[in-house]
Amino acid sequence: MSSRTLPLLFINLGGEMLYILDQRLRAQNIPADKAKKVMNDIITTMFNKKFLEELFKPQELYSKKALRTVFDRLAHASIMRLNQASMDKLYDLMTMAFKYQVLLCPRAKDILLVSFNHMDAIKDFVKDTPSVLSQVDETYRQLIEMYTPLSSGEFQLIRQTLLIFFQDMHIRVSIFLKDKVQNSNGRFVLPISGPVPHGTHIPGLIRMFSCNGEEVKRLQFRNGGNYTGVLREGSFEMFGERVIKLGTNMYSVSRPVETHMSGTSKNSATERTISPNPLAKEELNMLARLMGGMEVQKPGNADSGFRVNLFATDEEEEEALISRPDEFSYDVIKIQATKNQQANAELVKIMGDFTEEAGEPCSSSANSKGDDLLAMMDGL
């Protein structure tokens, strides 16, 4: 498993989240000043310096529940509020969109170009806010410094790590179904035509060489697709043409987007585990550190906040919450971490709060509290 995957996963999912929220804010005719505040507040939180310092530390990927917890808090970093069903739908759309992009990348290294497409769009969202823009530019520099020196093999490991993370997620999305890039079981249809990856040739030729390295024979074969010549390589600089369109906004043309649970994934994908997850305690430490850098904005009064619904009506939202399969229902862990670098002490307090809410006796031992919380996480 690659230890450099988490920043790319976070930035690409965050970019997709911003695309979706921007589309919904427009569709619900939210006043421009409030919509801009929502986008600015979320992006400010995403690119908070302390938050990114923790995110860019080499570390393995964590569970879907842990990552969902981070995005739940991120989505509520401003005056906007989402009900659970809308938050579920938002996360489903984010993850399936990025999964499709990872599958379609011509080369593993092109995942970085997808990330830069998301970064370019995020930069455009805050182009009129210099303070936030500088935070985004600093992240560009970190991405370039960390990822451009990596070899093709290291990018392939990152790609495989991402695909393993997404492998049990087969949620049907109306846009993908209508464009016939997704089957009714939620699995994607990969094309066998189009431009070949940069640095490769159109398939159809077998070349044989002697032990001296001289070409001695050529054989032609039918490649079964309609391939075209390679596109030029996209720019891996802060400014430049990315060439590939993966990671750009597919919601720019307004059309309804629905998600549905496929029958296959209902039976196969689950977050429940029989044995305790040995990474669970470390996940809590990570979340406490990450969220310690998140400055979530609280509405000054009840009238200043507003709710966004990712469904056409409130009735549809309520029905979606009731009908969602248990294995896809994320009981989001509400972790409130402090900003004063005392994450470990705060984490102990969090553990105690969780065990009390569950109706379980709290021992004075921090280890006992940790064990109780781990048991609760295993039951989610």
Coordinates of C-alpha atoms in Angstrom, one line a residue:
M1 CA 0.0 0.0 0.0
S2 CA 1.4 3.4 -1.0
S3 CA 2.0 5.9 1.8
R4 CA 1.6 8.8 -0.6
T5 CA -1.9 8.2 -1.7
L6 CA -3.9 10.1 1.0
P7 CA -3.2 13.7 -0.2
L8 CA -4.3 12.8 -3.8
L9 CA -7.4 11.0 -2.6
F10 CA -8.4 13.9 -0.3
I11 CA -7.8 16.7 -3.0
N12 CA -9.6 14.8 -5.7
L13 CA -12.6 13.9 -3.6
G14 CA -12.6 17.5 -2.2
G15 CA -12.6 18.9 -5.8
E16 CA -15.6 16.7 -6.7
M17 CA -17.4 17.8 -3.6
L18 CA -17.0 21.4 -4.6
Y19 CA -18.3 20.8 -8.1
I20 CA -21.4 19.2 -6.7
L21 CA -22.1 21.8 -4.0
D22 CA -21.6 24.6 -6.5
Q23 CA -24.1 23.0 -8.9
R24 CA -26.7 22.5 -6.0
L25 CA -26.2 26.0 -4.7
R26 CA -27.0 27.4 -8.1
A27 CA -30.0 25.0 -8.6
Q28 CA -31.5 26.1 -5.3
N29 CA -31.0 29.7 -6.1
I30 CA -29.0 30.4 -3.0
P31 CA -27.9 34.1 -3.0
A32 CA -24.6 34.7 -4.6
D33 CA -23.0 36.1 -1.4
K34 CA -24.0 33.1 0.7
A35 CA -22.9 30.7 -2.0
K36 CA -19.5 32.4 -2.3
K37 CA -19.1 32.3 1.5
V38 CA -19.8 28.6 1.6
M39 CA -17.2 27.8 -1.1
N40 CA -14.6 30.1 0.4
D41 CA -15.1 28.7 3.9
I42 CA -14.8 25.1 2.7
I43 CA -11.7 25.7 0.6
T44 CA -10.1 27.7 3.4
T45 CA -10.7 24.7 5.7
M46 CA -9.4 22.2 3.1
F47 CA -6.2 24.1 2.6
N48 CA -5.5 25.1 6.2
K49 CA -1.8 25.0 6.8
K50 CA -1.9 22.7 9.9
F51 CA -4.4 20.4 8.3
L52 CA -2.3 20.0 5.2
E53 CA 0.9 19.4 7.3
E54 CA -0.8 16.3 8.8
L55 CA -2.3 15.3 5.5
F56 CA 1.0 15.3 3.6
K57 CA 2.9 13.2 6.2
P58 CA 3.6 9.7 4.8
Q59 CA 0.8 7.5 6.0
E60 CA -1.3 4.6 4.8
L61 CA -4.9 5.0 3.7
Y62 CA -7.5 4.6 6.4
S63 CA -11.0 3.2 6.3
K64 CA -13.9 4.7 4.4
K65 CA -15.6 5.6 7.6
A66 CA -12.6 7.6 8.8
L67 CA -12.4 9.5 5.5
R68 CA -16.2 10.1 5.5
T69 CA -15.9 11.6 8.9
V70 CA -13.4 14.2 7.6
F71 CA -15.6 15.1 4.7
D72 CA -18.7 15.3 6.8
R73 CA -16.9 17.9 8.9
L74 CA -15.5 19.7 5.9
A75 CA -18.9 20.0 4.2
H76 CA -20.2 21.7 7.3
A77 CA -17.3 24.1 7.6
S78 CA -19.5 27.0 6.7
I79 CA -23.1 28.2 7.2
M80 CA -24.5 25.4 4.9
R81 CA -26.0 22.3 6.5
L82 CA -26.8 18.9 4.9
N83 CA -29.1 16.3 6.3
Q84 CA -27.7 12.8 6.5
A85 CA -29.4 11.5 3.3
S86 CA -28.0 14.5 1.3
M87 CA -24.5 14.0 2.9
D88 CA -24.7 10.3 1.9
K89 CA -25.6 11.2 -1.6
L90 CA -22.9 13.8 -1.8
Y91 CA -20.2 11.3 -0.7
D92 CA -21.5 8.7 -3.1
L93 CA -21.2 11.1 -6.0
M94 CA -17.8 12.2 -5.0
T95 CA -16.4 8.7 -4.6
M96 CA -17.9 7.3 -7.8
A97 CA -16.8 10.2 -9.9
F98 CA -13.2 9.9 -8.7
K99 CA -13.2 6.1 -9.0
Y100 CA -14.3 6.5 -12.7
Q101 CA -11.4 9.0 -13.3
V102 CA -8.8 6.6 -11.7
L103 CA -10.1 3.8 -13.9
L104 CA -9.9 5.9 -17.1
C105 CA -6.4 7.4 -16.5
P106 CA -4.3 6.4 -19.5
R107 CA -1.2 6.2 -17.3
A108 CA -0.9 5.9 -13.6
K109 CA 1.0 9.1 -13.5
D110 CA -2.0 10.9 -15.1
I111 CA -3.7 10.7 -11.7
L112 CA -1.5 13.7 -10.9
L113 CA -3.0 15.6 -13.9
V114 CA -6.5 14.7 -12.7
S115 CA -5.5 16.2 -9.3
F116 CA -4.2 19.4 -11.0
N117 CA -7.5 19.7 -12.9
H118 CA -9.3 19.7 -9.6
M119 CA -6.8 22.2 -8.2
D120 CA -7.2 24.5 -11.2
A121 CA -11.0 24.5 -10.6
I122 CA -10.6 25.1 -6.9
K123 CA -8.3 28.0 -7.6
D124 CA -10.9 29.5 -9.9
F125 CA -13.5 29.3 -7.1
V126 CA -11.4 31.5 -4.9
K127 CA -9.7 33.7 -7.5
D128 CA -11.2 36.9 -5.9
T129 CA -10.0 35.9 -2.4
P130 CA -6.2 36.5 -2.2
S131 CA -5.7 35.0 1.3
V132 CA -7.3 31.7 0.3
L133 CA -5.7 31.7 -3.1
S134 CA -2.2 31.8 -1.5
Q135 CA -3.2 28.7 0.5
V136 CA -4.1 26.9 -2.7
D137 CA -0.9 27.9 -4.4
E138 CA 1.1 26.6 -1.5
T139 CA -0.6 23.2 -1.9
Y140 CA 0.3 23.3 -5.6
R141 CA 3.9 23.6 -4.7
Q142 CA 3.7 20.8 -2.2
L143 CA 2.1 18.5 -4.8
I144 CA 4.7 19.3 -7.4
E145 CA 7.5 18.8 -4.9
M146 CA 6.2 15.5 -3.6
Y147 CA 4.8 13.8 -6.7
T148 CA 6.6 14.9 -9.8
P149 CA 9.9 13.1 -8.9
L150 CA 8.1 9.7 -8.4
S151 CA 8.7 6.9 -10.8
S152 CA 6.1 5.2 -13.0
G153 CA 6.2 2.2 -10.6
E154 CA 5.4 4.4 -7.6
F155 CA 2.5 6.0 -9.4
Q156 CA 1.2 2.5 -10.3
L157 CA 1.3 1.6 -6.6
I158 CA -0.7 4.7 -5.9
R159 CA -3.3 3.8 -8.6
Q160 CA -3.6 0.3 -7.2
T161 CA -4.1 1.6 -3.7
L162 CA -6.9 3.8 -4.9
L163 CA -8.6 1.0 -6.8
I164 CA -8.4 -1.2 -3.8
F165 CA -10.0 1.5 -1.7
F166 CA -12.9 1.8 -4.2
Q167 CA -13.2 -1.8 -5.3
D168 CA -16.4 -2.6 -3.3
M169 CA -18.2 0.6 -4.2
H170 CA -20.7 0.0 -7.1
I171 CA -23.2 2.8 -6.7
R172 CA -25.2 3.7 -9.8
V173 CA -25.1 7.4 -10.8
S174 CA -27.7 8.7 -13.3
I175 CA -25.2 10.7 -15.3
F176 CA -23.0 7.7 -15.8
L177 CA -26.0 5.4 -16.6
K178 CA -27.3 7.9 -19.2
D179 CA -23.9 8.3 -20.8
K180 CA -23.7 4.4 -20.9
V181 CA -20.4 4.4 -19.1
Q182 CA -21.9 2.5 -16.2
N183 CA -23.9 -0.8 -16.2
S184 CA -27.0 -1.4 -14.2
N185 CA -25.0 -3.3 -11.6
G186 CA -22.9 -0.2 -10.8
R187 CA -19.7 -1.3 -12.6
F188 CA -18.0 1.0 -15.1
V189 CA -17.6 0.3 -18.8
L190 CA -14.1 0.9 -19.9
P191 CA -13.5 2.0 -23.5
I192 CA -11.3 0.0 -25.9
S193 CA -10.8 3.0 -28.3
G194 CA -9.4 6.4 -28.2
P195 CA -5.9 7.9 -27.9
V196 CA -3.2 5.6 -26.5
P197 CA -1.2 6.7 -23.4
H198 CA 1.7 9.1 -23.7
G199 CA 4.9 7.2 -24.5
T200 CA 3.2 4.2 -26.1
H201 CA 2.3 3.0 -29.6
I202 CA -1.0 2.0 -31.1
P203 CA -1.4 -1.7 -30.4
G204 CA -1.3 -4.1 -33.4
L205 CA 2.4 -4.8 -34.0
I206 CA 4.6 -7.6 -32.5
R207 CA 8.3 -7.1 -33.0
M208 CA 10.8 -10.0 -32.5
F209 CA 14.5 -9.5 -31.8
S210 CA 17.5 -11.7 -31.9
C211 CA 19.8 -12.2 -29.0
N212 CA 22.0 -9.4 -30.4
G213 CA 19.1 -7.0 -30.2
E214 CA 18.4 -6.9 -33.9
E215 CA 14.9 -6.9 -35.1
V216 CA 14.3 -10.1 -37.1
K217 CA 10.5 -10.3 -37.6
R218 CA 7.3 -8.3 -37.4
L219 CA 3.7 -9.6 -37.0
Q220 CA 0.5 -7.6 -37.3
F221 CA -2.6 -8.4 -35.4
R222 CA -6.1 -6.9 -35.0
N223 CA -6.2 -4.9 -31.8
G224 CA -10.0 -5.0 -31.4
G225 CA -10.3 -1.2 -30.9
N226 CA -10.2 2.1 -32.7
Y227 CA -7.1 3.6 -31.3
T228 CA -5.6 6.9 -32.3
G229 CA -2.1 8.5 -31.9
V230 CA -0.9 9.6 -28.5
L231 CA -1.9 13.0 -27.2
R232 CA 0.8 15.4 -26.1
E233 CA 1.7 15.1 -22.4
G234 CA -0.1 17.4 -20.0
S235 CA 1.7 20.0 -18.0
F236 CA 2.8 19.0 -14.4
E237 CA 3.6 22.7 -13.6
M238 CA 1.5 25.1 -11.6
F239 CA 0.3 26.7 -14.8
G240 CA -0.2 24.8 -18.0
E241 CA -2.5 22.8 -20.2
R242 CA -3.4 19.5 -18.6
V243 CA -4.5 18.0 -21.9
I244 CA -6.7 15.3 -20.3
K245 CA -10.3 16.3 -19.2
L246 CA -10.6 13.9 -16.3
G247 CA -11.1 15.9 -13.1
T248 CA -12.9 18.8 -14.8
N249 CA -16.5 19.7 -13.9
M250 CA -19.0 17.2 -15.3
Y251 CA -21.8 19.3 -13.7
S252 CA -21.2 22.4 -15.8
V253 CA -24.2 21.4 -17.9
S254 CA -27.1 21.4 -15.5
R255 CA -28.8 18.0 -15.3
P256 CA -30.3 16.0 -12.5
V257 CA -28.0 13.6 -10.7
E258 CA -29.3 10.6 -8.8
T259 CA -27.5 7.7 -7.0
H260 CA -28.8 4.2 -6.5
M261 CA -27.5 1.2 -4.6
S262 CA -26.8 -1.7 -6.9
G263 CA -28.0 -5.1 -5.9
T264 CA -24.5 -6.5 -6.3
S265 CA -23.0 -4.1 -3.8
K266 CA -25.7 -4.6 -1.3
N267 CA -24.6 -8.1 -0.8
S268 CA -20.9 -7.7 -1.2
A269 CA -19.8 -4.3 0.2
T270 CA -19.8 -3.9 3.9
E271 CA -17.8 -1.9 6.5
R272 CA -18.5 -4.4 9.3
T273 CA -15.6 -6.5 10.4
I274 CA -15.6 -9.6 12.7
S275 CA -12.2 -9.0 14.2
P276 CA -11.0 -5.6 15.6
N277 CA -9.3 -3.4 13.1
P278 CA -5.7 -2.9 14.3
L279 CA -5.6 0.5 12.6
A280 CA -8.7 1.8 14.4
K281 CA -6.8 3.5 17.2
E282 CA -4.3 5.1 14.8
E283 CA -7.3 6.3 12.7
L284 CA -8.6 8.1 15.7
N285 CA -5.2 9.7 16.3
M286 CA -5.1 10.8 12.7
L287 CA -8.6 12.2 12.8
A288 CA -7.9 14.1 16.0
R289 CA -4.8 15.6 14.4
L290 CA -6.5 16.4 11.1
M291 CA -9.6 17.9 12.6
G292 CA -7.5 20.0 15.0
G293 CA -6.6 22.1 12.0
M294 CA -10.2 22.5 10.8
E295 CA -11.8 25.7 11.8
V296 CA -15.5 25.0 11.3
Q297 CA -17.6 28.1 11.1
K298 CA -20.7 28.1 13.4
P299 CA -23.7 30.2 12.3
G300 CA -24.0 33.3 14.5
N301 CA -27.8 32.8 14.7
A302 CA -30.4 30.4 13.3
D303 CA -31.3 32.7 10.4
S304 CA -27.7 32.9 9.0
G305 CA -27.4 29.2 8.1
F306 CA -29.3 27.4 5.4
R307 CA -29.8 23.8 4.3
V308 CA -28.9 22.3 1.0
N309 CA -30.8 19.3 -0.3
L310 CA -29.2 17.1 -3.0
F311 CA -32.6 15.6 -3.8
A312 CA -35.4 17.2 -5.8
T313 CA -37.7 17.3 -2.8
D314 CA -37.6 16.9 1.0
E315 CA -39.8 13.8 0.6
E316 CA -37.2 12.2 -1.7
E317 CA -34.4 13.0 0.8
E318 CA -36.4 11.3 3.6
E319 CA -37.2 8.3 1.5
A320 CA -33.6 7.9 0.5
L321 CA -32.5 7.9 4.2
I322 CA -35.0 5.2 5.1
S323 CA -34.3 3.0 2.1
R324 CA -30.5 3.2 2.2
P325 CA -29.0 -0.3 3.0
D326 CA -27.4 -0.6 6.5
E327 CA -24.0 -1.4 5.1
F328 CA -23.9 1.9 3.3
S329 CA -25.2 4.0 6.2
Y330 CA -22.3 5.9 7.7
D331 CA -22.7 6.6 11.4
V332 CA -20.4 9.5 11.3
I333 CA -18.0 9.8 14.2
K334 CA -18.2 13.4 15.6
I335 CA -14.7 14.1 16.7
Q336 CA -14.1 17.6 18.2
A337 CA -10.3 18.1 18.3
T338 CA -8.7 21.1 19.9
K339 CA -6.5 23.6 18.2
N340 CA -3.8 23.8 20.9
Q341 CA -1.7 20.8 19.9
Q342 CA -3.1 18.7 22.8
A343 CA -4.7 16.1 20.5
N344 CA -3.8 13.1 22.6
A345 CA -5.3 14.5 25.8
E346 CA -8.4 15.5 23.8
L347 CA -8.6 12.1 22.3
V348 CA -8.8 10.5 25.7
K349 CA -11.7 12.8 26.6
I350 CA -13.4 11.9 23.3
M351 CA -13.1 8.3 24.1
G352 CA -14.7 8.8 27.4
D353 CA -17.6 10.8 25.9
F354 CA -18.3 8.0 23.4
T355 CA -18.4 5.3 26.0
E356 CA -20.7 7.4 28.2
E357 CA -23.1 8.0 25.3
A358 CA -23.2 4.3 24.6
G359 CA -24.4 3.7 28.1
E360 CA -21.2 1.8 29.0
P361 CA -19.4 2.4 32.3
C362 CA -16.3 4.5 31.9
S363 CA -13.1 3.4 33.7
S364 CA -10.5 5.8 34.7
S365 CA -8.0 4.2 32.5
A366 CA -7.3 5.8 29.1
N367 CA -6.5 2.3 27.7
S368 CA -9.9 1.0 28.8
K369 CA -11.6 3.9 27.2
G370 CA -9.7 3.3 24.0
D371 CA -10.7 -0.4 24.0
D372 CA -14.4 0.5 24.6
L373 CA -14.3 2.9 21.7
L374 CA -12.6 0.4 19.4
A375 CA -15.3 -2.1 20.2
M376 CA -18.0 0.5 19.3
M377 CA -16.3 1.3 16.0
D378 CA -16.2 -2.4 15.2
G379 CA -20.0 -2.5 15.7
L380 CA -20.7 0.4 13.4

